[in-house]
Structures are given as C-alpha cells and as structure tokens.
XYZ file of N, CA, C and O in Angstrom:
556
model
N 41.485 -7.611 57.609
C 42.753 -7.567 58.331
C 42.703 -6.487 59.438
O 42.162 -5.420 59.194
N 43.227 -6.817 60.566
C 43.239 -5.860 61.668
C 44.369 -4.877 61.456
O 45.511 -5.240 61.139
N 44.054 -3.622 61.668
C 45.067 -2.538 61.546
C 45.974 -2.512 62.757
O 46.964 -1.810 62.770
N 45.650 -3.266 63.804
C 46.461 -3.277 65.008
C 47.587 -4.315 64.959
O 48.416 -4.356 65.837
N 47.564 -5.199 63.951
C 48.607 -6.152 63.819
C 49.675 -5.672 62.854
O 49.363 -5.326 61.723
N 50.906 -5.636 63.310
C 52.025 -5.170 62.488
C 53.014 -6.337 62.352
O 53.163 -7.131 63.276
N 53.699 -6.363 61.234
C 54.671 -7.438 60.977
C 56.017 -6.824 60.670
O 56.129 -5.931 59.840
N 57.052 -7.333 61.313
C 58.424 -6.930 61.039
C 59.152 -8.146 60.405
O 58.999 -9.273 60.850
N 59.877 -7.845 59.341
C 60.647 -8.920 58.673
C 62.045 -8.380 58.409
O 62.210 -7.455 57.612
N 63.078 -8.897 59.098
C 64.428 -8.361 58.882
C 64.902 -8.494 57.449
O 65.771 -7.717 57.005
N 64.339 -9.404 56.681
C 64.698 -9.504 55.275
C 64.213 -8.355 54.453
O 64.653 -8.163 53.319
N 63.291 -7.569 55.007
C 62.746 -6.404 54.347
C 63.463 -5.109 54.712
O 62.985 -3.992 54.375
N 64.594 -5.208 55.406
C 65.426 -4.024 55.714
C 66.564 -4.035 54.699
O 67.305 -4.994 54.565
N 66.657 -2.921 53.950
C 67.714 -2.804 52.927
C 68.655 -1.679 53.291
O 68.229 -0.649 53.829
N 69.939 -1.900 52.974
C 70.975 -0.918 53.250
C 71.796 -0.763 51.980
O 72.363 -1.739 51.515
N 71.842 0.450 51.457
C 72.728 0.706 50.332
C 73.726 1.810 50.722
O 73.326 2.814 51.315
N 74.986 1.573 50.443
C 76.063 2.522 50.708
C 76.660 2.827 49.318
O 77.429 2.027 48.809
N 76.267 3.949 48.751
C 76.619 4.243 47.399
C 75.993 3.187 46.511
O 74.807 2.889 46.656
N 76.768 2.568 45.622
C 76.196 1.531 44.756
C 76.299 0.122 45.401
O 75.836 -0.847 44.816
N 76.874 0.025 46.600
C 77.025 -1.254 47.274
C 75.760 -1.586 48.097
O 75.351 -0.773 48.920
N 75.209 -2.752 47.889
C 74.094 -3.231 48.709
C 74.686 -4.106 49.815
O 75.324 -5.123 49.538
N 74.494 -3.700 51.054
C 75.081 -4.427 52.172
C 74.315 -5.729 52.387
O 73.099 -5.762 52.385
N 75.105 -6.811 52.564
C 74.545 -8.167 52.796
C 75.347 -8.835 53.859
O 76.465 -8.438 54.194
N 74.773 -9.908 54.409
C 75.486 -10.714 55.404
C 75.351 -10.122 56.817
O 76.283 -10.096 57.578
N 74.113 -9.659 57.126
C 73.873 -9.061 58.461
C 74.006 -10.085 59.552
O 73.764 -11.302 59.372
N 74.343 -9.599 60.756
C 74.456 -10.441 61.925
C 73.105 -11.122 62.263
O 72.061 -10.702 61.782
N 73.155 -12.120 63.118
C 71.979 -12.872 63.440
C 71.067 -12.249 64.466
O 70.004 -12.762 64.760
N 71.481 -11.163 65.059
C 70.627 -10.505 66.048
C 70.485 -9.036 65.643
O 70.189 -8.762 64.511
N 70.696 -8.114 66.523
C 70.571 -6.696 66.201
C 71.680 -6.346 65.187
O 72.858 -6.616 65.437
N 71.328 -5.761 64.038
C 72.340 -5.545 62.983
C 72.420 -4.114 62.528
O 73.353 -3.811 61.771
N 71.510 -3.244 62.908
C 71.621 -1.816 62.540
C 71.267 -0.978 63.758
O 70.262 -1.239 64.411
N 72.115 0.019 64.017
C 71.845 0.990 65.070
C 72.067 2.354 64.471
O 73.100 2.632 63.869
N 71.066 3.249 64.667
C 71.189 4.633 64.165
C 70.934 5.540 65.343
O 69.840 5.527 65.918
N 71.922 6.382 65.682
C 71.837 7.217 66.875
C 72.211 8.635 66.535
O 73.280 8.878 65.948
N 71.366 9.627 66.913
C 71.734 10.997 66.635
C 72.923 11.419 67.472
O 73.064 11.026 68.636
N 73.784 12.264 66.904
C 74.968 12.777 67.642
C 74.611 14.009 68.472
O 75.233 14.257 69.485
N 73.631 14.779 68.040
C 73.302 16.025 68.733
C 72.584 15.813 70.036
O 72.190 14.703 70.396
N 72.418 16.928 70.788
C 71.772 16.843 72.083
C 70.274 17.070 72.019
O 69.623 17.114 73.046
N 69.714 17.208 70.803
C 68.279 17.412 70.717
C 67.932 18.797 71.244
O 68.452 19.802 70.777
N 67.042 18.828 72.237
C 66.659 20.104 72.850
C 67.101 20.055 74.313
O 66.651 19.176 75.045
N 67.940 20.979 74.694
C 68.396 21.047 76.071
C 67.811 22.251 76.761
O 67.278 23.156 76.117
N 67.843 22.261 78.101
C 67.292 23.377 78.833
C 68.227 23.770 79.985
O 69.057 22.971 80.461
N 68.081 25.001 80.340
C 68.728 25.508 81.566
C 67.664 26.223 82.356
O 66.798 26.902 81.777
N 67.743 26.070 83.670
C 66.797 26.739 84.569
C 67.575 27.708 85.394
O 68.525 27.348 86.091
N 67.193 28.944 85.328
C 67.858 30.025 86.096
C 67.468 29.961 87.575
O 66.541 29.257 87.967
N 68.188 30.726 88.400
C 67.947 30.734 89.840
C 66.526 31.237 90.180
O 65.981 30.893 91.220
N 65.956 32.003 89.289
C 64.586 32.530 89.542
C 63.536 31.649 88.882
O 62.354 31.995 88.879
N 63.936 30.518 88.306
C 62.976 29.578 87.696
C 62.734 29.769 86.216
O 61.992 28.988 85.591
N 63.292 30.799 85.651
C 63.131 31.039 84.199
C 63.833 29.879 83.422
O 64.913 29.449 83.824
N 63.190 29.419 82.383
C 63.720 28.299 81.610
C 64.124 28.769 80.253
O 63.358 29.451 79.557
N 65.323 28.401 79.840
C 65.810 28.702 78.492
C 66.100 27.404 77.779
O 66.722 26.517 78.351
N 65.599 27.281 76.551
C 65.815 26.052 75.793
C 66.756 26.349 74.629
O 66.730 27.454 74.083
N 67.495 25.338 74.225
C 68.388 25.466 73.067
C 68.183 24.257 72.163
O 68.180 23.103 72.633
N 67.972 24.473 70.869
C 67.836 23.396 69.900
C 69.166 23.167 69.256
O 69.780 24.068 68.657
N 69.660 21.929 69.363
C 70.956 21.604 68.810
C 70.876 21.614 67.259
O 69.983 21.014 66.686
N 71.816 22.270 66.621
C 71.851 22.282 65.154
C 72.466 21.021 64.554
O 72.503 20.866 63.334
N 72.952 20.126 65.413
C 73.663 18.935 64.955
C 72.658 17.896 64.462
O 71.937 17.273 65.230
N 72.589 17.699 63.141
C 71.707 16.716 62.557
C 72.515 15.549 61.927
O 72.112 14.982 60.968
N 73.632 15.276 62.573
C 74.490 14.165 62.125
C 74.139 12.937 62.957
O 73.544 13.043 64.042
N 74.543 11.785 62.448
C 74.211 10.487 63.151
C 75.445 9.589 63.191
O 76.378 9.729 62.415
N 75.377 8.627 64.095
C 76.314 7.505 64.153
C 75.529 6.259 63.797
O 74.510 5.957 64.365
N 76.006 5.564 62.737
C 75.377 4.359 62.288
C 76.277 3.190 62.559
O 77.470 3.255 62.268
N 75.755 2.144 63.156
C 76.527 0.929 63.388
C 75.844 -0.197 62.644
O 74.654 -0.425 62.764
N 76.654 -0.895 61.819
C 76.190 -2.015 61.023
C 76.942 -3.238 61.466
O 78.190 -3.233 61.451
N 76.217 -4.278 61.907
C 76.881 -5.475 62.388
C 76.705 -6.559 61.357
O 75.578 -6.887 60.963
N 77.819 -7.157 60.943
C 77.803 -8.141 59.882
C 78.344 -9.498 60.379
O 79.106 -9.549 61.367
N 77.943 -10.561 59.700
C 78.542 -11.875 59.944
C 80.019 -11.812 59.560
O 80.441 -11.024 58.684
N 80.810 -12.600 60.193
C 82.253 -12.690 59.905
C 82.524 -12.922 58.409
O 83.502 -12.456 57.856
N 81.639 -13.649 57.767
C 81.821 -14.046 56.353
C 81.287 -13.066 55.331
O 81.403 -13.287 54.138
N 80.712 -11.936 55.768
C 80.073 -10.992 54.890
C 81.093 -10.295 53.976
O 82.103 -9.775 54.438
N 80.833 -10.277 52.658
C 81.667 -9.542 51.731
C 81.569 -8.025 51.926
O 82.441 -7.264 51.481
N 80.527 -7.550 52.618
C 80.380 -6.104 52.829
C 81.481 -5.567 53.749
O 81.821 -4.377 53.716
N 82.118 -6.417 54.592
C 83.240 -5.954 55.393
C 84.369 -5.483 54.507
O 85.072 -4.473 54.799
N 84.587 -6.146 53.371
C 85.621 -5.719 52.422
C 85.309 -4.356 51.854
O 86.191 -3.523 51.698
N 84.024 -4.104 51.546
C 83.625 -2.788 51.057
C 83.969 -1.717 52.066
O 84.559 -0.699 51.721
N 83.545 -1.901 53.344
C 83.793 -0.871 54.347
C 85.288 -0.668 54.588
O 85.762 0.465 54.745
N 86.046 -1.728 54.557
C 87.461 -1.661 54.739
C 88.109 -0.860 53.613
O 88.975 0.018 53.843
N 87.706 -1.147 52.374
C 88.231 -0.441 51.202
C 87.884 1.039 51.231
O 88.712 1.892 50.904
N 86.669 1.352 51.668
C 86.255 2.803 51.749
C 87.099 3.520 52.796
O 87.481 4.662 52.572
N 87.358 2.877 53.913
C 88.193 3.507 54.942
C 89.638 3.709 54.409
O 90.202 4.805 54.583
N 90.184 2.691 53.776
C 91.518 2.833 53.202
C 91.587 3.963 52.181
O 92.551 4.779 52.181
N 90.586 4.053 51.309
C 90.514 5.111 50.316
C 90.423 6.497 50.980
O 91.106 7.438 50.540
N 89.632 6.577 52.019
C 89.483 7.859 52.722
C 90.782 8.286 53.365
O 91.176 9.480 53.300
N 91.494 7.355 53.954
C 92.781 7.664 54.576
C 93.841 8.109 53.496
O 94.617 8.994 53.731
N 93.796 7.415 52.358
C 94.780 7.700 51.280
C 94.486 8.977 50.462
O 95.393 9.740 50.158
N 93.188 9.164 50.139
C 92.850 10.252 49.231
C 91.803 11.231 49.763
O 91.582 12.285 49.130
N 91.149 10.894 50.855
C 90.064 11.751 51.357
C 88.793 11.553 50.527
O 87.832 12.319 50.703
N 88.769 10.553 49.673
C 87.611 10.334 48.793
C 86.777 9.096 49.189
O 86.186 8.462 48.323
N 86.724 8.771 50.490
C 86.054 7.579 50.919
C 84.663 7.797 51.431
O 84.096 6.937 52.051
N 84.036 8.958 51.152
C 82.664 9.204 51.585
C 81.680 8.584 50.595
O 81.974 8.423 49.433
N 80.509 8.235 51.099
C 79.479 7.635 50.303
C 78.103 7.930 50.885
O 77.983 8.206 52.081
N 77.043 7.953 50.045
C 75.706 8.123 50.600
C 75.173 6.823 51.182
O 75.647 5.753 50.834
N 74.262 6.974 52.119
C 73.621 5.766 52.712
C 72.105 5.942 52.604
O 71.570 7.032 52.838
N 71.457 4.842 52.296
C 69.977 4.779 52.285
C 69.621 3.478 53.020
O 70.024 2.386 52.543
N 68.891 3.599 54.127
C 68.439 2.420 54.881
C 66.908 2.494 54.932
O 66.358 3.508 55.321
N 66.297 1.399 54.507
C 64.817 1.371 54.462
C 64.318 0.109 55.119
O 64.838 -0.966 54.871
N 63.279 0.248 55.942
C 62.516 -0.869 56.419
C 61.269 -0.931 55.530
O 60.337 -0.101 55.709
N 61.228 -1.791 54.559
C 60.200 -1.822 53.573
C 58.836 -2.163 54.167
O 57.792 -1.770 53.632
N 58.794 -2.919 55.266
C 57.523 -3.236 55.933
C 57.076 -2.134 56.863
O 55.893 -1.820 56.956
N 58.037 -1.544 57.629
C 57.692 -0.565 58.635
C 57.656 0.860 58.178
O 57.080 1.730 58.836
N 58.267 1.173 57.038
C 58.225 2.494 56.481
C 59.309 3.427 56.937
O 59.403 4.531 56.442
N 60.147 3.029 57.868
C 61.256 3.897 58.351
C 62.293 4.049 57.250
O 62.636 3.055 56.589
N 62.809 5.292 57.102
C 63.836 5.559 56.121
C 64.894 6.432 56.742
O 64.576 7.458 57.357
N 66.173 6.094 56.573
C 67.289 6.883 56.978
C 68.103 7.215 55.752
O 68.349 6.302 54.925
N 68.527 8.470 55.610
C 69.350 8.780 54.441
C 70.317 9.938 54.737
O 70.014 10.814 55.565
N 71.427 9.876 54.056
C 72.424 10.932 54.096
C 73.219 10.874 52.809
O 73.416 9.811 52.220
N 73.691 12.028 52.387
C 74.546 12.119 51.204
C 76.009 11.909 51.515
O 76.814 11.627 50.604
N 76.395 12.042 52.788
C 77.792 11.945 53.154
C 77.970 11.091 54.398
O 77.486 11.456 55.464
N 78.663 9.959 54.237
C 78.955 9.089 55.355
C 80.371 8.530 55.147
O 80.876 8.483 54.020
N 80.985 8.145 56.248
C 82.329 7.587 56.162
C 82.581 6.611 57.323
O 82.002 6.725 58.371
N 83.429 5.629 57.066
C 83.789 4.633 58.053
C 84.768 5.251 59.049
O 85.770 5.890 58.607
N 84.508 5.119 60.327
C 85.325 5.761 61.356
C 86.651 5.034 61.545
O 87.736 5.619 61.610
N 86.595 3.704 61.649
C 87.817 2.908 61.854
C 87.525 1.487 61.484
O 86.379 1.081 61.290
N 88.589 0.685 61.406
C 88.443 -0.751 61.042
C 87.644 -1.460 62.151
O 87.785 -1.137 63.333
N 86.859 -2.405 61.752
C 86.124 -3.236 62.668
C 87.083 -4.198 63.372
O 88.036 -4.683 62.757
N 86.862 -4.486 64.659
C 87.736 -5.491 65.297
C 87.655 -6.796 64.553
O 86.614 -7.144 63.991
N 88.742 -7.499 64.526
C 88.890 -8.727 63.761
C 89.146 -9.858 64.779
O 90.151 -9.890 65.446
N 88.140 -10.760 64.911
C 88.221 -11.837 65.871
C 88.056 -13.180 65.196
O 87.315 -13.308 64.219
N 88.730 -14.187 65.724
C 88.547 -15.556 65.282
C 88.473 -16.444 66.517
O 89.118 -16.174 67.505
N 87.675 -17.481 66.387
C 87.480 -18.402 67.524
C 86.915 -19.698 67.010
O 86.943 -20.004 65.820
N 86.364 -20.459 67.948
C 85.785 -21.777 67.607
C 84.573 -21.639 66.685
O 84.356 -22.434 65.783
N 83.784 -20.572 66.880
C 82.583 -20.304 66.064
C 82.842 -19.018 65.283
O 83.793 -18.290 65.514
N 81.908 -18.702 64.407
C 82.027 -17.430 63.679
C 81.713 -16.284 64.599
O 80.984 -16.448 65.605
N 82.213 -15.115 64.302
C 82.033 -13.886 65.075
C 81.328 -12.837 64.194
O 81.320 -12.958 62.972
N 80.814 -11.819 64.813
C 80.249 -10.718 64.115
C 81.302 -9.603 64.036
O 82.231 -9.514 64.873
N 81.129 -8.721 63.042
C 81.968 -7.540 62.907
C 81.097 -6.328 62.902
O 80.172 -6.208 62.117
N 81.425 -5.383 63.781
C 80.654 -4.136 63.861
C 81.430 -2.984 63.214
O 82.579 -2.708 63.547
N 80.761 -2.328 62.255
C 81.320 -1.208 61.551
C 80.645 0.086 62.005
O 79.405 0.189 62.013
N 81.472 1.055 62.400
C 80.979 2.340 62.867
C 81.121 3.360 61.765
O 82.225 3.534 61.214
N 80.010 4.033 61.456
C 79.990 5.007 60.368
C 79.464 6.323 60.921
O 78.443 6.347 61.598
N 80.139 7.439 60.611
C 79.639 8.781 60.945
C 79.049 9.379 59.675
O 79.413 9.033 58.572
N 78.123 10.329 59.927
C 77.457 10.969 58.763
C 77.550 12.480 58.842
O 77.777 13.022 59.917
N 77.356 13.060 57.694
C 77.057 14.519 57.624
C 75.577 14.671 57.965
O 74.966 13.815 58.601
N 74.984 15.740 57.514
C 73.557 16.010 57.748
C 72.742 14.841 57.222
O 72.997 14.350 56.100
N 71.786 14.363 58.021
C 70.999 13.159 57.670
C 69.578 13.321 58.150
O 69.255 14.175 58.989
N 68.716 12.466 57.602
C 67.315 12.468 58.039
C 66.888 11.047 58.399
O 67.312 10.078 57.765
N 66.058 10.965 59.422
C 65.465 9.702 59.856
C 63.967 9.919 59.923
O 63.465 10.658 60.754
N 63.238 9.284 59.018
C 61.772 9.392 58.975
C 61.176 8.137 59.560
O 61.415 7.042 59.052
N 60.421 8.303 60.623
C 59.830 7.114 61.318
C 58.334 7.087 61.062
O 57.670 8.013 60.960
C-alpha cells in the first residue's frame, strides 16, 4: 500500500455530546471547528521593533449541521432550554475522525441559540452553534 494515498470517510467521523451520539448529519459540510482566540498577534513599533502576543483564549466555536429530520436537533434544543432555565445545560464534546486521526475535545460546551427553523418544498438543514470552554484540537 502506498503511504501517499489517504482515504476520508464521513461515516468515520463521530460526535458525542455528553452521552448523546449525534446522528443525522447534513449531506455536505457538517462540522466546523474554529478557534475564538487571535492566535499570535504582532505589533511593529515606529523603529521596527516587533512585539508578539500569544492569545490565552483556547476556546472554540463549533457548528454542527444536521438534516431537518435529525433527532439530534431535539437534544440540542433541550440542552439550550435547560441552560436557560437552570444554568445546567453544559456538556462535554468529543469529535473524532477515525480515519484521519483528528480529535477535538472539551469538558464544557453549550448551545448558543436555537437553530433557524425552515420548511419548504424539500428538506432543509439545521445549523447548531456551540461555544466551548477550554478545548483541544489535535490534528
């Protein structure tokens, strides 16, 4: 086997939110993980001296896109309702690409707001936005 050939299989991407296994992903791009921090920024002084700053923000924004019919939308909706009512709607997240080896994890995540609800001639996707506490992304 050639080590230069890599295979991606979307069925090998798993997402667990607490004890809930997310299912019913959208038919195209279905997970987006983006750091909230600025990474490493720089300032250049008038004399050319450069100062760098490392952002301490290791939180992320996770977007999960589901089919309109996915039962996981009910889970995210219930977690948001619980968080609004009691403040107890946080959950851990573990996202793994079993073929590619990438792993994202955090002990504290929460749903930001309800996903838009659309109906039309065909089925629609629902995008859920989740913020995290301190998290790691191993690529």
